């Protein structure tokens, strides 16, 4: 059986990880709804650019997920599949967040949202559930993937270690300086880059074939 789609999927995985990293670095930080409103008013172009980048990241990561799942044959297969499902929730949530950014920008530039109601919108229950589900999908899926790769033993140990460290960094992100918090995403890029390279090695291709 020919597995010519694997390198393409691996390349999209790496592209998606890099786009997610770029979007994370470019996304302006805000402490509350009013701060976000000010950012959109002053940096409308950058806000829209980040939304586009995050949407591209979501699509590329989704198409790159099949390459990740080829790392599991016997050991870690069940946990690997579960991590893939959870990660996909996070990837889809990233696209949803990007669309939400575009919608929010449209409301701001048309003066449909002002300071007096922005905080009420930010604390709306449905929006909060969506955001927490999106974040949980990304970090929990990454943690499960790292554990599954350790069990499978199909990659060098530094790859799952990088993914696990990035997932766990979320627990201390609140006490880290902003630049360090954003820099931790480089661990995710390193982990996904390692997987992408590993899936294209001759040994792995022979095993799949």
PDB file of C-alpha atoms in Angstrom:
ATOM      1  CA  UNK A   1       0.000   0.000   0.000  1.00  0.00           C
ATOM      2  CA  UNK A   2       1.372   3.423  -0.940  1.00  0.00           C
ATOM      3  CA  UNK A   3       1.530   5.991   1.837  1.00  0.00           C
ATOM      4  CA  UNK A   4       2.296   9.084  -0.250  1.00  0.00           C
ATOM      5  CA  UNK A   5      -0.202  11.135   1.746  1.00  0.00           C
ATOM      6  CA  UNK A   6       1.849  10.871   4.949  1.00  0.00           C
ATOM      7  CA  UNK A   7       4.547  13.433   3.998  1.00  0.00           C
ATOM      8  CA  UNK A   8       1.837  15.869   2.874  1.00  0.00           C
ATOM      9  CA  UNK A   9      -0.026  15.432   6.150  1.00  0.00           C
ATOM     10  CA  UNK A  10       3.238  15.805   8.091  1.00  0.00           C
ATOM     11  CA  UNK A  11       4.059  19.037   6.239  1.00  0.00           C
ATOM     12  CA  UNK A  12       0.589  20.409   7.035  1.00  0.00           C
ATOM     13  CA  UNK A  13       1.051  19.439  10.691  1.00  0.00           C
ATOM     14  CA  UNK A  14       4.253  21.458  10.896  1.00  0.00           C
ATOM     15  CA  UNK A  15       2.689  24.359   8.978  1.00  0.00           C
ATOM     16  CA  UNK A  16      -0.259  24.380  11.348  1.00  0.00           C
ATOM     17  CA  UNK A  17       1.986  24.338  14.426  1.00  0.00           C
ATOM     18  CA  UNK A  18       4.055  27.237  13.075  1.00  0.00           C
ATOM     19  CA  UNK A  19       0.899  29.204  12.211  1.00  0.00           C
ATOM     20  CA  UNK A  20      -0.501  28.584  15.706  1.00  0.00           C
ATOM     21  CA  UNK A  21       2.791  29.798  17.176  1.00  0.00           C
ATOM     22  CA  UNK A  22       2.789  32.927  15.002  1.00  0.00           C
ATOM     23  CA  UNK A  23      -0.825  33.662  15.886  1.00  0.00           C
ATOM     24  CA  UNK A  24      -0.082  33.240  19.574  1.00  0.00           C
ATOM     25  CA  UNK A  25       2.819  35.689  19.422  1.00  0.00           C
ATOM     26  CA  UNK A  26       0.875  38.271  17.401  1.00  0.00           C
ATOM     27  CA  UNK A  27      -2.333  38.077  19.445  1.00  0.00           C
ATOM     28  CA  UNK A  28      -2.435  41.181  21.657  1.00  0.00           C
ATOM     29  CA  UNK A  29      -2.841  40.384  25.353  1.00  0.00           C
ATOM     30  CA  UNK A  30      -5.769  41.824  27.263  1.00  0.00           C
ATOM     31  CA  UNK A  31      -6.881  41.633  30.885  1.00  0.00           C
ATOM     32  CA  UNK A  32     -10.595  42.277  30.404  1.00  0.00           C
ATOM     33  CA  UNK A  33     -13.304  42.985  27.864  1.00  0.00           C
ATOM     34  CA  UNK A  34     -12.705  46.721  27.839  1.00  0.00           C
ATOM     35  CA  UNK A  35      -9.030  46.134  27.094  1.00  0.00           C
ATOM     36  CA  UNK A  36      -9.956  43.884  24.164  1.00  0.00           C
ATOM     37  CA  UNK A  37     -12.301  46.557  22.864  1.00  0.00           C
ATOM     38  CA  UNK A  38      -9.511  49.139  22.942  1.00  0.00           C
ATOM     39  CA  UNK A  39      -7.096  46.758  21.187  1.00  0.00           C
ATOM     40  CA  UNK A  40      -9.529  46.081  18.351  1.00  0.00           C
ATOM     41  CA  UNK A  41     -10.180  49.799  17.917  1.00  0.00           C
ATOM     42  CA  UNK A  42      -6.461  50.631  17.829  1.00  0.00           C
ATOM     43  CA  UNK A  43      -5.065  47.503  16.131  1.00  0.00           C
ATOM     44  CA  UNK A  44      -7.912  46.350  13.918  1.00  0.00           C
ATOM     45  CA  UNK A  45      -5.623  45.111  11.137  1.00  0.00           C
ATOM     46  CA  UNK A  46      -3.435  43.047  13.448  1.00  0.00           C
ATOM     47  CA  UNK A  47      -6.521  41.555  15.105  1.00  0.00           C
ATOM     48  CA  UNK A  48      -7.892  40.457  11.728  1.00  0.00           C
ATOM     49  CA  UNK A  49      -4.494  39.089  10.664  1.00  0.00           C
ATOM     50  CA  UNK A  50      -4.288  36.932  13.791  1.00  0.00           C
ATOM     51  CA  UNK A  51      -7.787  35.602  13.130  1.00  0.00           C
ATOM     52  CA  UNK A  52      -6.796  34.549   9.600  1.00  0.00           C
ATOM     53  CA  UNK A  53      -3.580  32.927  10.839  1.00  0.00           C
ATOM     54  CA  UNK A  54      -5.416  30.973  13.534  1.00  0.00           C
ATOM     55  CA  UNK A  55      -7.985  29.753  11.021  1.00  0.00           C
ATOM     56  CA  UNK A  56      -5.198  28.555   8.716  1.00  0.00           C
ATOM     57  CA  UNK A  57      -3.546  26.858  11.703  1.00  0.00           C
ATOM     58  CA  UNK A  58      -6.790  25.033  12.499  1.00  0.00           C
ATOM     59  CA  UNK A  59      -7.178  23.704   8.955  1.00  0.00           C
ATOM     60  CA  UNK A  60      -3.531  22.632   8.651  1.00  0.00           C
ATOM     61  CA  UNK A  61      -3.469  20.942  12.056  1.00  0.00           C
ATOM     62  CA  UNK A  62      -6.655  19.041  11.250  1.00  0.00           C
ATOM     63  CA  UNK A  63      -5.181  17.794   7.979  1.00  0.00           C
ATOM     64  CA  UNK A  64      -1.918  16.994   9.761  1.00  0.00           C
ATOM     65  CA  UNK A  65      -3.554  14.885  12.457  1.00  0.00           C
ATOM     66  CA  UNK A  66      -3.637  11.678  10.340  1.00  0.00           C
ATOM     67  CA  UNK A  67       0.177  11.768  10.168  1.00  0.00           C
ATOM     68  CA  UNK A  68       0.292  11.885  13.964  1.00  0.00           C
ATOM     69  CA  UNK A  69      -1.976   8.855  14.249  1.00  0.00           C
ATOM     70  CA  UNK A  70       0.357   6.763  12.081  1.00  0.00           C
ATOM     71  CA  UNK A  71       2.746   6.745  15.048  1.00  0.00           C
ATOM     72  CA  UNK A  72       0.464   4.295  16.836  1.00  0.00           C
ATOM     73  CA  UNK A  73       0.302   0.652  15.810  1.00  0.00           C
ATOM     74  CA  UNK A  74      -0.174  -1.535  18.870  1.00  0.00           C
ATOM     75  CA  UNK A  75       1.086   0.008  22.115  1.00  0.00           C
ATOM     76  CA  UNK A  76      -0.633   3.290  22.904  1.00  0.00           C
ATOM     77  CA  UNK A  77      -3.115   2.909  20.048  1.00  0.00           C
ATOM     78  CA  UNK A  78      -6.278   3.467  22.127  1.00  0.00           C
ATOM     79  CA  UNK A  79      -4.863   6.430  24.013  1.00  0.00           C
ATOM     80  CA  UNK A  80      -3.473   7.792  20.752  1.00  0.00           C
ATOM     81  CA  UNK A  81      -6.918   7.691  19.140  1.00  0.00           C
ATOM     82  CA  UNK A  82      -8.487   9.367  22.177  1.00  0.00           C
ATOM     83  CA  UNK A  83      -5.842  12.106  22.100  1.00  0.00           C
ATOM     84  CA  UNK A  84      -6.542  12.626  18.399  1.00  0.00           C
ATOM     85  CA  UNK A  85     -10.264  13.109  19.054  1.00  0.00           C
ATOM     86  CA  UNK A  86      -9.630  15.533  21.913  1.00  0.00           C
ATOM     87  CA  UNK A  87      -7.067  17.455  19.867  1.00  0.00           C
ATOM     88  CA  UNK A  88      -9.518  17.732  16.996  1.00  0.00           C
ATOM     89  CA  UNK A  89     -11.986  19.388  19.371  1.00  0.00           C
ATOM     90  CA  UNK A  90      -9.252  21.894  20.137  1.00  0.00           C
ATOM     91  CA  UNK A  91      -8.394  22.388  16.457  1.00  0.00           C
ATOM     92  CA  UNK A  92     -12.032  22.987  15.535  1.00  0.00           C
ATOM     93  CA  UNK A  93     -12.295  25.319  18.523  1.00  0.00           C
ATOM     94  CA  UNK A  94      -9.343  27.293  17.156  1.00  0.00           C
ATOM     95  CA  UNK A  95     -11.250  27.877  13.921  1.00  0.00           C
ATOM     96  CA  UNK A  96     -14.293  28.881  15.952  1.00  0.00           C
ATOM     97  CA  UNK A  97     -12.203  31.303  17.997  1.00  0.00           C
ATOM     98  CA  UNK A  98     -10.833  32.838  14.798  1.00  0.00           C
ATOM     99  CA  UNK A  99     -14.359  33.366  13.486  1.00  0.00           C
ATOM    100  CA  UNK A 100     -15.350  34.824  16.849  1.00  0.00           C
ATOM    101  CA  UNK A 101     -12.478  37.303  16.572  1.00  0.00           C
ATOM    102  CA  UNK A 102     -13.678  38.396  13.129  1.00  0.00           C
ATOM    103  CA  UNK A 103     -17.256  38.762  14.398  1.00  0.00           C
ATOM    104  CA  UNK A 104     -16.117  40.713  17.451  1.00  0.00           C
ATOM    105  CA  UNK A 105     -14.087  43.056  15.233  1.00  0.00           C
ATOM    106  CA  UNK A 106     -17.131  43.656  13.045  1.00  0.00           C
ATOM    107  CA  UNK A 107     -19.233  44.540  16.074  1.00  0.00           C
ATOM    108  CA  UNK A 108     -16.579  46.926  17.376  1.00  0.00           C
ATOM    109  CA  UNK A 109     -15.952  48.830  14.147  1.00  0.00           C
ATOM    110  CA  UNK A 110     -19.711  49.263  13.619  1.00  0.00           C
ATOM    111  CA  UNK A 111     -20.120  50.561  17.213  1.00  0.00           C
ATOM    112  CA  UNK A 112     -22.440  47.671  18.111  1.00  0.00           C
ATOM    113  CA  UNK A 113     -20.383  46.991  21.270  1.00  0.00           C
ATOM    114  CA  UNK A 114     -19.328  49.672  23.735  1.00  0.00           C
ATOM    115  CA  UNK A 115     -17.670  49.670  27.163  1.00  0.00           C
ATOM    116  CA  UNK A 116     -20.959  49.450  29.025  1.00  0.00           C
ATOM    117  CA  UNK A 117     -21.873  45.987  27.725  1.00  0.00           C
ATOM    118  CA  UNK A 118     -18.559  44.387  26.786  1.00  0.00           C
ATOM    119  CA  UNK A 119     -17.952  42.782  30.190  1.00  0.00           C
ATOM    120  CA  UNK A 120     -21.455  41.267  30.214  1.00  0.00           C
ATOM    121  CA  UNK A 121     -20.745  39.676  26.839  1.00  0.00           C
ATOM    122  CA  UNK A 122     -17.368  38.359  28.009  1.00  0.00           C
ATOM    123  CA  UNK A 123     -19.002  36.573  30.949  1.00  0.00           C
ATOM    124  CA  UNK A 124     -21.903  35.079  28.991  1.00  0.00           C
ATOM    125  CA  UNK A 125     -22.221  31.397  29.952  1.00  0.00           C
ATOM    126  CA  UNK A 126     -22.343  29.974  26.424  1.00  0.00           C
ATOM    127  CA  UNK A 127     -19.222  31.857  25.356  1.00  0.00           C
ATOM    128  CA  UNK A 128     -17.379  30.780  28.510  1.00  0.00           C
ATOM    129  CA  UNK A 129     -18.242  27.111  27.901  1.00  0.00           C
ATOM    130  CA  UNK A 130     -16.970  27.348  24.325  1.00  0.00           C
ATOM    131  CA  UNK A 131     -13.684  28.972  25.367  1.00  0.00           C
ATOM    132  CA  UNK A 132     -13.030  26.490  28.179  1.00  0.00           C
ATOM    133  CA  UNK A 133     -13.841  23.540  25.907  1.00  0.00           C
ATOM    134  CA  UNK A 134     -11.474  24.891  23.247  1.00  0.00           C
ATOM    135  CA  UNK A 135      -8.614  25.391  25.701  1.00  0.00           C
ATOM    136  CA  UNK A 136      -9.204  22.009  27.362  1.00  0.00           C
ATOM    137  CA  UNK A 137      -9.213  20.287  23.970  1.00  0.00           C
ATOM    138  CA  UNK A 138      -5.844  21.728  23.028  1.00  0.00           C
ATOM    139  CA  UNK A 139      -3.989  21.204  26.289  1.00  0.00           C
ATOM    140  CA  UNK A 140      -5.610  17.943  27.398  1.00  0.00           C
ATOM    141  CA  UNK A 141      -5.271  16.473  23.902  1.00  0.00           C
ATOM    142  CA  UNK A 142      -1.605  17.463  23.813  1.00  0.00           C
ATOM    143  CA  UNK A 143      -1.009  15.894  27.221  1.00  0.00           C
ATOM    144  CA  UNK A 144      -2.714  12.646  26.198  1.00  0.00           C
ATOM    145  CA  UNK A 145      -0.760  12.592  22.942  1.00  0.00           C
ATOM    146  CA  UNK A 146       2.525  12.957  24.796  1.00  0.00           C
ATOM    147  CA  UNK A 147       1.641  10.101  27.151  1.00  0.00           C
ATOM    148  CA  UNK A 148       0.487   7.929  24.233  1.00  0.00           C
ATOM    149  CA  UNK A 149       3.759   8.528  22.375  1.00  0.00           C
ATOM    150  CA  UNK A 150       5.721   7.549  25.479  1.00  0.00           C
ATOM    151  CA  UNK A 151       3.770   4.300  25.658  1.00  0.00           C
ATOM    152  CA  UNK A 152       4.093   3.614  21.946  1.00  0.00           C
ATOM    153  CA  UNK A 153       7.852   4.236  21.912  1.00  0.00           C
ATOM    154  CA  UNK A 154       7.805   5.151  18.211  1.00  0.00           C
ATOM    155  CA  UNK A 155       9.478   8.545  18.653  1.00  0.00           C
ATOM    156  CA  UNK A 156      12.535   9.843  20.520  1.00  0.00           C
ATOM    157  CA  UNK A 157      11.570  10.638  24.110  1.00  0.00           C
ATOM    158  CA  UNK A 158      12.213  14.348  23.741  1.00  0.00           C
ATOM    159  CA  UNK A 159       9.177  14.658  21.458  1.00  0.00           C
ATOM    160  CA  UNK A 160       6.515  13.540  23.969  1.00  0.00           C
ATOM    161  CA  UNK A 161       8.477  15.340  26.704  1.00  0.00           C
ATOM    162  CA  UNK A 162       8.142  18.642  24.821  1.00  0.00           C
ATOM    163  CA  UNK A 163       4.394  18.114  24.332  1.00  0.00           C
ATOM    164  CA  UNK A 164       3.826  17.173  27.973  1.00  0.00           C
ATOM    165  CA  UNK A 165       5.875  20.130  29.233  1.00  0.00           C
ATOM    166  CA  UNK A 166       3.866  22.526  27.068  1.00  0.00           C
ATOM    167  CA  UNK A 167       0.574  21.074  28.279  1.00  0.00           C
ATOM    168  CA  UNK A 168       1.657  21.322  31.920  1.00  0.00           C
ATOM    169  CA  UNK A 169       2.945  24.876  31.440  1.00  0.00           C
ATOM    170  CA  UNK A 170      -0.699  25.985  31.281  1.00  0.00           C
ATOM    171  CA  UNK A 171      -0.974  25.434  35.042  1.00  0.00           C
ATOM    172  CA  UNK A 172       1.676  28.094  35.757  1.00  0.00           C
ATOM    173  CA  UNK A 173       0.980  30.460  32.865  1.00  0.00           C
ATOM    174  CA  UNK A 174      -0.728  32.880  35.215  1.00  0.00           C
ATOM    175  CA  UNK A 175       2.457  33.569  37.170  1.00  0.00           C
ATOM    176  CA  UNK A 176       4.867  33.724  34.228  1.00  0.00           C
ATOM    177  CA  UNK A 177       5.788  36.952  32.416  1.00  0.00           C
ATOM    178  CA  UNK A 178       3.804  37.454  29.233  1.00  0.00           C
ATOM    179  CA  UNK A 179       6.769  36.826  26.934  1.00  0.00           C
ATOM    180  CA  UNK A 180       7.572  33.516  28.683  1.00  0.00           C
ATOM    181  CA  UNK A 181       3.950  32.446  28.547  1.00  0.00           C
ATOM    182  CA  UNK A 182       3.899  33.013  24.799  1.00  0.00           C
ATOM    183  CA  UNK A 183       7.319  31.407  24.350  1.00  0.00           C
ATOM    184  CA  UNK A 184       6.124  28.101  25.812  1.00  0.00           C
ATOM    185  CA  UNK A 185       4.266  27.434  22.558  1.00  0.00           C
ATOM    186  CA  UNK A 186       7.669  26.756  21.014  1.00  0.00           C
ATOM    187  CA  UNK A 187       7.573  23.451  22.927  1.00  0.00           C
ATOM    188  CA  UNK A 188       4.438  22.493  20.982  1.00  0.00           C
ATOM    189  CA  UNK A 189       6.115  23.485  17.710  1.00  0.00           C
ATOM    190  CA  UNK A 190       9.167  21.393  18.599  1.00  0.00           C
ATOM    191  CA  UNK A 191       7.019  18.383  19.472  1.00  0.00           C
ATOM    192  CA  UNK A 192       4.913  18.535  16.311  1.00  0.00           C
ATOM    193  CA  UNK A 193       8.014  19.196  14.198  1.00  0.00           C
ATOM    194  CA  UNK A 194       9.608  16.091  15.691  1.00  0.00           C
ATOM    195  CA  UNK A 195       6.539  14.026  14.865  1.00  0.00           C
ATOM    196  CA  UNK A 196       6.452  15.402  11.311  1.00  0.00           C
ATOM    197  CA  UNK A 197      10.084  14.461  10.761  1.00  0.00           C
ATOM    198  CA  UNK A 198       9.634  11.039  12.349  1.00  0.00           C
ATOM    199  CA  UNK A 199       6.678  10.155  10.127  1.00  0.00           C
ATOM    200  CA  UNK A 200       8.765  10.726   7.001  1.00  0.00           C
ATOM    201  CA  UNK A 201      11.781   8.610   7.974  1.00  0.00           C
ATOM    202  CA  UNK A 202      12.451   5.567   5.753  1.00  0.00           C
ATOM    203  CA  UNK A 203      12.022   3.224   8.740  1.00  0.00           C
ATOM    204  CA  UNK A 204       8.581   4.561   9.520  1.00  0.00           C
ATOM    205  CA  UNK A 205       7.520   4.513   5.862  1.00  0.00           C
ATOM    206  CA  UNK A 206       8.596   0.871   5.560  1.00  0.00           C
ATOM    207  CA  UNK A 207       6.656  -0.004   8.697  1.00  0.00           C
ATOM    208  CA  UNK A 208       3.523   1.633   7.312  1.00  0.00           C
ATOM    209  CA  UNK A 209       3.949  -0.022   3.925  1.00  0.00           C
TER     210      UNK A 209
END
